[in-house]
């Protein structure tokens, strides 16, 4: 009895204290006091700059952290302050919680934005921030933990009546038993790592005799990548579409979705092109999926921005795949079509403010497409191609957004993800958006390194893409055209354009030298070390 009374009072006082803080933080005189004024961005590259842009618009100071390999990185120059957090390998810098917390303390930042990748889905980091009195701009460690483990998430979704892919909800412990279970579900199946992410630890099994080797190799890949070898079984969805819903939830019980993103153009389970609206979506299914996405987020008391990924078959049956409890790489297409700044929304939620829009206020307008540009050689099996950027012309013009971080003279480090930028276009119709993307890709010139731009150009010419009739097999099905072994006419033309451009730039440099105009080389080293950098 005493325990019950104690618990009652504990819960009551806790909830009223939280309620009081929430209410207090809304009153005009305290509002200003509680607001975040300085944010440390625990990331690098394009996403660090993306977050800092919103900070600047909101009058919030931004703090960059950088590894030894990133002294000359653009995010360091863009921030108001920058702190070195260790050696080049990410497990000695961007993944070291202690170093990031120390940088936050030294800078006086009161909040940390984790971006995507690195520590963004690390529950320990979210908890540690809270313990240190810092605001983690993201969900609670409970939400991260529950959704971060695919098996736990599947169970949670089942209890919230969100459809999940048929399969198991326990890790495979016995190979013989696994064979029996798979026979019951029916081939083909996917063996998936419970801790999986970035397409790792996943195996497709078509034939019974391949089950044992698939489970064994999925387990060892999962162990190497995530230090956790739990794998489970999912029915393989034929002709699958990857369609995800953006959701945002505040700390006042409001949760809405910002519609879908079609991400079926994938290479090795990694997204290459994303668009919204999805060419296969209907109004009815959109509404139903949106409701399920909101239910999924509510099931873990979600706070902040997140993404519910679904796998969808040709008949528009859809199943929960996973939730990404962070800002997504492809978030800009949603921002463009719905007109909401998702980073600003995340910061407002972290400031304990209620959402300033309701579900019925949100509409999709026009069409947006994003392509991810990698420093990889598409004509040589997508070999990473880091190196020094010689010349670069970014695409500009109506309806074009370019979120990048590299610049002429910058040497791409070998230590991190080879994605160098995201090109996002918007137009009133899908057809116009594709034409605009082609125009923007044509104008995008980089020399010194190989990029996936020619490969992206080829994707936009494939009739199935143009007609919006594609699923996750798209790249594989069109491999002969998309990944030609020899020199394609398109590539020859691209190379000729680049050669002409390089020639033009060389002439320009010569012209400048003759007129004694010194090019502005910038003082990158100083920017890397200096505090209170205000340039850019
Ligand atoms: P999105 O759905 O936003 O494309 P991805 O799965 O491609 O997300 O992951 C975004 C970034 O996070 C990528 O750089 C990827 O390499 C990294 N990433 C994703 N999951 C993990 C993980 N479990 N561990 C480490 N990095 C990860
Ligand atoms: P990750 O955490 O690595 O992103 P996901 O579970 O999101 O893993 O799956 C990544 C991709 O793998 C999906 O977008 C889809 O293309 C494919 N995939 C995953 N599960 C299935 C399945 N059951 N059937 C068919 N394809 C799947
Ligand atoms: Mg995924």
XYZ file of C-alpha atoms and ligand atoms in Angstrom:
591
model
C 0.000 0.000 0.000
C 2.779 2.430 1.003
C 4.567 1.653 -2.230
C 1.394 2.424 -4.233
C 0.907 5.751 -2.416
C 4.562 6.643 -2.919
C 4.364 5.778 -6.612
C 1.168 7.806 -6.968
C 2.762 10.896 -5.436
C 5.994 10.384 -7.367
C 4.164 10.218 -10.708
C 1.819 13.058 -9.757
C 4.587 15.444 -8.675
C 6.757 14.534 -11.661
C 3.981 15.139 -14.165
C 2.889 18.376 -12.494
C 6.508 19.619 -12.318
C 6.928 18.853 -16.023
C 3.535 20.462 -16.682
C 4.570 23.585 -14.755
C 7.861 23.836 -16.671
C 5.978 23.417 -19.952
C 3.466 26.108 -18.988
C 6.143 28.425 -17.588
C 8.234 28.132 -20.730
C 5.204 29.397 -22.709
C 4.746 32.598 -20.713
C 6.198 35.630 -22.524
C 8.646 36.667 -19.776
C 10.182 33.207 -19.427
C 9.997 32.293 -23.110
C 13.123 34.245 -23.955
C 15.020 32.826 -20.980
C 14.318 29.199 -21.912
C 15.124 29.590 -25.618
C 18.175 27.935 -27.129
C 20.783 30.560 -28.082
C 23.731 28.450 -29.161
C 23.722 25.011 -30.798
C 26.627 22.636 -31.254
C 26.268 20.613 -34.447
C 27.766 17.169 -33.815
C 28.329 16.369 -37.471
C 30.244 17.357 -40.586
C 29.740 17.967 -44.299
C 26.550 19.081 -45.947
C 24.215 18.257 -43.060
C 26.233 20.323 -40.567
C 25.926 23.338 -42.877
C 22.228 22.623 -43.456
C 21.553 22.758 -39.705
C 23.659 25.908 -39.250
C 21.694 27.685 -41.976
C 18.489 27.353 -39.966
C 20.340 28.417 -36.807
C 21.470 31.574 -38.538
C 17.932 32.350 -39.715
C 16.703 31.918 -36.153
C 19.413 34.151 -34.663
C 21.008 31.156 -32.921
C 24.810 30.875 -32.826
C 26.267 27.682 -34.235
C 29.273 25.718 -33.035
C 31.121 23.325 -35.349
C 33.203 20.357 -34.255
C 35.834 18.920 -36.556
C 38.387 16.125 -36.764
C 41.992 16.633 -37.829
C 40.975 15.690 -41.384
C 38.280 18.368 -41.461
C 40.226 21.509 -40.577
C 39.562 22.937 -44.028
C 35.979 21.719 -44.210
C 33.256 24.190 -45.153
C 31.166 23.506 -42.036
C 34.063 24.791 -39.919
C 34.128 28.019 -41.922
C 30.355 28.424 -41.847
C 29.976 28.110 -38.058
C 30.356 30.960 -35.592
C 32.860 28.900 -33.588
C 34.738 25.654 -34.175
C 36.396 23.065 -31.918
C 38.749 20.235 -32.794
C 37.471 16.950 -31.342
C 40.176 14.485 -32.322
C 41.851 12.437 -34.997
C 40.490 11.721 -38.468
C 38.843 8.298 -37.941
C 35.280 8.951 -36.776
C 35.663 6.622 -33.778
C 38.363 9.001 -32.539
C 36.352 12.198 -33.141
C 32.741 12.416 -34.371
C 31.768 9.313 -32.400
C 33.502 10.246 -29.137
C 30.712 11.425 -26.828
C 33.108 12.843 -24.192
C 34.875 15.073 -26.712
C 31.616 16.432 -28.091
C 30.210 17.146 -24.631
C 33.451 18.887 -23.677
C 33.294 21.079 -26.802
C 29.680 21.966 -25.965
C 30.641 22.940 -22.407
C 33.602 25.010 -23.552
C 31.553 26.833 -26.163
C 28.588 27.491 -23.890
C 26.188 25.800 -26.317
C 23.029 24.670 -24.546
C 21.802 22.252 -27.202
C 23.280 19.651 -29.573
C 21.974 18.817 -33.048
C 23.283 15.419 -34.164
C 22.401 15.590 -37.910
C 22.165 12.091 -39.460
C 24.608 9.166 -39.180
C 27.307 9.338 -36.467
C 25.646 9.732 -33.018
C 22.197 10.731 -34.279
C 20.593 7.409 -33.382
C 22.672 6.702 -30.302
C 20.479 6.427 -27.196
C 23.474 6.734 -24.877
C 24.320 10.099 -26.452
C 20.756 11.380 -26.027
C 20.854 10.328 -22.351
C 24.306 11.729 -21.730
C 23.278 15.149 -23.117
C 20.344 15.216 -20.715
C 22.602 14.219 -17.810
C 24.995 17.049 -18.654
C 22.150 19.571 -18.758
C 22.310 19.873 -22.551
C 19.295 19.663 -24.855
C 19.564 16.821 -27.378
C 17.695 17.953 -30.492
C 16.035 14.635 -31.139
C 13.832 12.075 -29.409
C 14.236 10.405 -26.018
C 16.628 7.502 -25.551
C 13.556 5.294 -25.085
C 12.232 6.123 -28.573
C 15.703 5.701 -30.125
C 16.246 2.355 -28.394
C 12.820 0.950 -29.212
C 12.908 1.967 -32.867
C 16.655 1.363 -33.294
C 16.254 -2.333 -32.803
C 14.197 -3.748 -35.655
C 12.868 -6.708 -33.662
C 11.692 -4.511 -30.741
C 10.219 -2.025 -33.202
C 8.274 -4.761 -35.017
C 6.749 -5.899 -31.725
C 5.867 -2.325 -30.764
C 4.247 -1.677 -34.146
C 2.198 -4.858 -33.936
C 0.803 -3.700 -30.596
C -0.055 -0.302 -32.133
C -1.896 -2.018 -35.032
C 0.579 -0.763 -37.621
C 1.029 -3.430 -40.326
C 4.523 -5.006 -40.311
C 6.137 -7.283 -42.915
C 5.111 -10.897 -42.141
C 7.965 -12.690 -40.394
C 9.493 -13.429 -36.998
C 9.665 -11.238 -33.918
C 12.481 -13.128 -32.185
C 16.152 -13.460 -33.168
C 17.229 -16.656 -34.942
C 19.019 -18.832 -32.420
C 19.015 -22.194 -34.126
C 19.811 -22.783 -37.802
C 17.607 -25.899 -38.107
C 14.707 -24.067 -36.561
C 15.311 -21.155 -38.949
C 14.976 -23.496 -41.936
C 11.628 -24.757 -40.589
C 10.330 -21.228 -39.871
C 11.322 -20.056 -43.359
C 9.554 -23.019 -44.925
C 6.452 -21.939 -42.979
C 6.658 -18.315 -44.145
C 7.491 -19.404 -47.694
C 10.443 -18.382 -49.833
C 11.746 -15.880 -50.802
C 12.646 -14.215 -47.479
C 14.983 -11.518 -46.210
C 17.347 -12.258 -43.330
C 17.816 -8.930 -41.569
C 20.030 -7.652 -38.770
C 17.984 -6.384 -35.859
C 20.486 -3.561 -35.302
C 20.719 -2.980 -39.078
C 21.142 0.321 -40.857
C 22.582 1.669 -44.099
C 21.599 -1.543 -45.911
C 24.044 -3.668 -43.858
C 23.411 -7.165 -42.478
C 20.675 -8.022 -44.974
C 20.443 -11.149 -47.168
C 17.841 -12.190 -49.722
C 17.190 -15.950 -49.760
C 15.556 -17.442 -52.843
C 16.394 -21.151 -52.378
C 16.197 -23.479 -49.388
C 19.814 -24.621 -49.762
C 21.000 -20.994 -49.340
C 19.335 -20.429 -45.954
C 22.237 -21.542 -43.755
C 24.898 -19.563 -45.596
C 22.658 -16.445 -45.730
C 21.959 -16.530 -41.991
C 25.647 -17.112 -41.207
C 26.906 -14.293 -43.413
C 24.158 -11.840 -42.287
C 25.122 -12.592 -38.679
C 28.837 -12.021 -39.216
C 28.221 -8.800 -41.185
C 25.891 -7.577 -38.425
C 28.473 -8.433 -35.776
C 31.202 -6.550 -37.618
C 29.022 -3.494 -38.316
C 26.906 -3.227 -35.166
C 28.574 -5.508 -32.558
C 25.250 -7.323 -32.380
C 24.599 -10.438 -34.452
C 20.848 -10.804 -33.827
C 19.082 -11.458 -37.139
C 15.437 -12.221 -37.921
C 13.293 -13.222 -40.874
C 10.996 -11.113 -43.033
C 8.914 -12.254 -45.977
C 10.484 -10.824 -49.126
C 8.083 -8.378 -50.753
C 8.210 -8.820 -54.532
C 8.460 -5.688 -56.699
C 8.800 -3.570 -53.573
C 8.493 0.181 -53.353
C 10.172 2.047 -50.533
C 7.823 4.802 -49.427
C 8.411 6.709 -46.216
C 6.446 9.286 -44.250
C 7.915 12.308 -42.528
C 6.445 12.946 -39.109
C 6.954 15.671 -36.512
C 5.760 15.547 -32.905
C 5.988 18.161 -30.165
C 6.024 17.776 -26.361
C 2.372 18.839 -26.082
C 0.762 15.770 -27.644
C 0.627 17.072 -31.241
C 1.886 14.742 -33.948
C 1.402 15.221 -37.709
C 2.799 13.741 -40.903
C 4.225 15.728 -43.801
C 3.294 13.182 -46.454
C 5.445 10.679 -48.288
C 8.772 10.370 -50.056
C 9.291 7.743 -52.753
C 12.781 6.274 -52.332
C 12.695 3.175 -54.526
C 15.642 4.089 -56.751
C 18.258 2.267 -54.695
C 21.681 0.754 -55.235
C 22.698 -1.924 -52.733
C 19.736 -0.918 -50.535
C 20.956 2.692 -50.449
C 18.800 5.490 -51.818
C 20.033 7.268 -54.940
C 17.022 9.336 -56.093
C 14.102 10.451 -53.914
C 10.935 12.227 -54.962
C 7.671 13.478 -53.566
C 4.792 12.945 -54.171
C 5.257 9.260 -54.976
C 4.186 8.528 -58.576
C 2.228 5.459 -57.403
C 0.396 7.015 -54.443
C -3.373 7.492 -54.292
C -5.168 9.976 -52.054
C -6.852 7.176 -50.093
C -3.676 5.187 -49.393
C -1.786 8.383 -48.554
C -4.302 9.217 -45.880
C -4.237 5.707 -44.405
C -0.445 5.460 -44.428
C -0.179 8.932 -42.886
C -2.459 7.847 -40.052
C -0.376 4.714 -39.466
C 2.823 6.774 -39.512
C 1.426 9.065 -36.817
C 0.258 6.020 -34.793
C 3.759 4.510 -35.079
C 5.361 7.704 -33.722
C 2.811 8.049 -30.944
C 3.441 4.437 -29.865
C 6.898 5.500 -28.631
C 5.848 8.978 -27.350
C 7.939 10.437 -30.100
C 9.272 13.981 -29.904
C 10.970 15.764 -32.807
C 11.269 14.902 -36.505
C 11.341 11.285 -37.631
C 10.656 9.036 -40.588
C 8.495 5.951 -40.813
C 9.704 3.740 -43.651
C 7.218 1.410 -45.339
C 7.660 -1.266 -47.938
C 4.813 -1.228 -50.444
C 3.840 -3.868 -53.007
C 2.377 -3.328 -56.466
C -1.173 -3.440 -55.069
C -0.347 -0.697 -52.566
C -0.379 -3.056 -49.587
C 2.089 -1.475 -47.192
C 4.118 -2.686 -44.228
C 6.204 -0.903 -41.587
C 9.908 -1.377 -42.328
C 11.646 0.769 -39.709
C 11.691 4.191 -38.122
C 14.636 6.539 -38.490
C 14.659 8.634 -35.335
C 16.495 11.601 -36.846
C 16.556 14.037 -39.705
C 16.702 12.100 -42.965
C 19.187 12.696 -45.785
C 16.277 13.319 -48.175
C 14.339 15.728 -45.915
C 14.726 18.702 -48.342
C 12.168 17.353 -50.846
C 9.531 17.387 -48.116
C 10.569 20.887 -47.070
C 10.165 22.093 -50.633
C 6.773 20.523 -51.348
C 5.187 21.151 -47.947
C 6.903 24.474 -47.228
C 8.093 23.624 -43.716
C 11.692 24.075 -42.494
C 12.252 20.763 -40.702
C 15.380 21.852 -38.832
C 13.616 24.967 -37.563
C 10.729 22.729 -36.486
C 13.151 20.426 -34.625
C 14.649 23.409 -32.800
C 11.212 24.797 -31.923
C 10.199 21.414 -30.511
C 13.433 21.277 -28.487
C 12.454 24.739 -27.206
C 9.278 23.096 -25.916
C 7.079 25.095 -28.283
C 3.917 23.560 -29.695
C 3.830 22.878 -33.462
C 2.640 25.982 -35.288
C 0.670 23.957 -37.859
C -2.034 21.308 -37.740
C -2.494 18.302 -40.025
C -5.217 20.069 -42.018
C -2.909 23.084 -42.652
C -0.404 20.911 -44.515
C -0.654 20.448 -48.289
C 1.652 19.089 -50.958
C 2.388 21.626 -53.662
C 4.182 20.685 -56.888
C 6.869 18.042 -57.208
C 10.394 17.752 -55.785
C 13.234 15.369 -56.652
C 16.579 14.893 -54.914
C 19.670 13.134 -56.221
C 22.643 12.220 -54.037
C 26.011 13.026 -55.585
C 28.915 10.826 -54.516
C 32.654 11.049 -55.091
C 32.543 7.624 -56.730
C 33.361 6.404 -60.208
C 30.142 4.973 -61.688
C 32.084 3.556 -64.637
C 34.417 1.647 -62.346
C 32.065 -0.239 -60.038
C 31.377 2.901 -57.948
C 34.895 2.929 -56.522
C 35.216 5.762 -53.989
C 37.125 8.574 -55.646
C 38.212 11.021 -52.987
C 40.730 13.658 -53.995
C 41.189 17.344 -54.609
C 38.438 19.327 -56.315
C 39.998 21.388 -59.093
C 37.072 23.306 -60.502
C 33.453 23.386 -59.538
C 30.360 25.131 -60.826
C 27.237 24.662 -58.750
C 23.860 24.547 -60.464
C 21.665 27.577 -59.894
C 18.390 28.983 -61.176
C 14.664 28.666 -60.665
C 13.596 25.783 -58.424
C 17.128 24.525 -57.685
C 18.592 23.865 -54.219
C 22.079 22.522 -53.731
C 23.090 21.267 -50.270
C 26.808 20.576 -50.421
C 30.079 21.319 -48.647
C 32.942 20.915 -51.098
C 34.620 23.780 -52.949
C 37.471 24.256 -55.462
C 40.789 23.440 -53.785
C 39.131 21.222 -51.144
C 40.505 17.745 -50.705
C 37.800 15.193 -49.876
C 39.030 13.106 -46.926
C 39.025 9.328 -47.275
C 37.625 8.760 -43.798
C 33.937 9.542 -44.238
C 30.889 8.914 -46.395
C 31.749 9.827 -50.002
C 28.505 11.795 -50.512
C 29.511 15.328 -51.516
C 26.160 16.967 -52.065
C 22.447 16.713 -52.700
C 20.789 18.398 -55.624
C 17.117 19.155 -55.087
C 14.745 20.571 -57.686
C 11.154 21.672 -57.470
C 8.570 22.340 -60.199
C 4.817 22.391 -60.505
C 4.675 19.015 -62.262
C 6.793 15.846 -62.172
C 7.658 16.184 -65.856
C 8.878 19.744 -65.351
C 10.861 18.667 -62.261
C 12.677 15.960 -64.288
C 13.511 18.482 -67.053
C 14.745 20.927 -64.433
C 16.892 18.276 -62.776
C 18.473 17.419 -66.128
C 19.219 21.085 -66.702
C 20.722 21.434 -63.214
C 22.834 18.275 -63.587
C 24.079 19.564 -66.925
C 25.190 22.795 -65.268
C 26.888 20.979 -62.361
C 30.583 20.720 -63.205
C 33.251 19.199 -60.984
C 36.764 18.323 -62.059
C 39.578 16.653 -60.147
C 37.421 13.797 -58.880
C 34.943 11.399 -60.451
C 31.315 11.749 -59.380
C 28.056 9.893 -59.923
C 26.594 12.764 -62.001
C 26.772 10.830 -65.340
C 25.011 7.862 -63.692
C 22.235 10.126 -62.356
C 21.818 11.651 -65.807
C 21.288 8.203 -67.284
C 18.656 7.358 -64.645
C 16.599 10.379 -65.738
C 16.492 9.059 -69.315
C 15.147 5.588 -68.534
C 11.516 5.351 -69.766
C 10.360 3.528 -66.589
C 11.679 6.381 -64.467
C 10.185 9.036 -66.723
C 6.804 7.272 -66.485
C 7.117 6.782 -62.713
C 6.875 3.004 -63.094
C 9.754 1.759 -61.007
C 10.441 -0.243 -57.864
C 13.561 -1.059 -55.816
C 14.829 -3.323 -58.636
C 15.003 -0.386 -61.021
C 18.810 0.020 -61.085
C 19.442 -3.713 -61.265
C 16.852 -4.129 -64.045
C 18.431 -1.347 -66.115
C 22.037 -2.087 -65.259
C 23.169 -2.522 -68.846
C 22.156 1.011 -69.692
C 22.878 2.653 -66.336
C 26.295 1.140 -65.683
C 27.850 0.695 -69.124
C 31.154 -1.085 -69.217
C 32.672 1.048 -71.993
C 32.547 4.721 -72.835
C 28.942 5.770 -73.434
C 28.135 8.555 -75.919
C 26.748 10.515 -72.938
C 30.020 10.133 -71.044
C 32.082 11.162 -74.080
C 29.885 14.250 -74.377
C 30.218 14.981 -70.627
C 33.995 14.674 -70.790
C 34.130 17.026 -73.793
C 32.009 19.594 -71.893
C 34.224 19.327 -68.822
C 37.405 19.624 -70.913
C 36.049 22.781 -72.566
C 35.117 24.174 -69.165
C 38.561 23.449 -67.659
C 40.130 25.157 -70.637
C 37.921 28.182 -70.078
C 38.854 28.356 -66.374
C 42.553 28.044 -67.190
C 42.288 30.929 -69.634
C 40.454 32.926 -66.998
C 43.231 32.282 -64.446
C 45.848 33.333 -66.983
C 43.812 36.446 -67.720
C 43.610 37.241 -63.993
C 47.365 36.765 -63.517
C 48.084 39.078 -66.410
C 45.945 41.743 -64.789
C 47.686 41.057 -61.450
C 44.401 40.048 -59.840
C 45.335 37.513 -57.174
C 42.661 34.858 -56.755
C 41.145 34.823 -53.297
C 42.621 31.639 -51.817
C 41.174 32.137 -48.343
C 42.860 31.319 -45.035
C 41.406 27.877 -44.377
C 43.880 26.878 -41.704
C 43.071 29.948 -39.672
C 39.366 29.265 -40.079
C 39.882 25.705 -38.862
C 41.524 26.854 -35.627
C 39.891 30.181 -34.995
C 36.934 30.907 -32.769
C 34.228 33.388 -33.669
C 34.621 32.994 -37.385
C 32.147 35.322 -38.966
C 32.961 35.078 -42.668
C 30.498 33.406 -45.139
P 18.571 7.601 -45.084
O 17.383 6.725 -44.957
O 18.475 8.957 -44.485
O 19.161 7.567 -46.428
P 20.727 5.923 -44.464
O 20.304 4.581 -44.007
O 21.282 6.072 -45.836
O 19.555 6.905 -44.159
O 21.770 6.509 -43.432
C 22.143 7.880 -43.392
C 23.576 7.979 -42.975
O 23.749 7.333 -41.758
C 24.508 7.335 -43.961
O 25.660 8.129 -44.027
C 24.775 5.973 -43.359
O 26.050 5.520 -43.741
C 24.688 6.283 -41.886
N 24.145 5.164 -41.104
C 22.915 4.644 -41.155
N 22.746 3.684 -40.260
C 23.918 3.573 -39.589
C 24.386 2.756 -38.524
N 23.627 1.865 -37.933
N 25.644 2.934 -38.109
C 26.429 3.850 -38.687
N 26.044 4.664 -39.686
C 24.816 4.526 -40.132
P 18.199 -0.218 -43.343
O 18.020 -0.024 -41.868
O 19.506 -0.829 -43.670
O 17.872 1.027 -44.103
P 15.612 -1.285 -44.153
O 14.862 -2.267 -43.325
O 15.128 0.119 -44.153
O 17.141 -1.346 -43.726
O 15.683 -1.818 -45.647
C 16.472 -1.189 -46.639
C 15.970 -1.575 -48.027
O 16.040 -2.996 -48.230
C 14.520 -1.225 -48.290
O 14.373 0.095 -48.712
C 14.141 -2.246 -49.365
O 14.615 -1.833 -50.608
C 14.913 -3.491 -48.967
N 14.099 -4.385 -48.114
C 14.134 -4.443 -46.775
N 13.262 -5.368 -46.299
C 12.663 -5.909 -47.381
C 11.652 -6.929 -47.566
N 11.098 -7.568 -46.540
N 11.267 -7.216 -48.827
C 11.820 -6.588 -49.868
N 12.768 -5.650 -49.773
C 13.194 -5.286 -48.550
Mg 16.060 2.040 -43.992
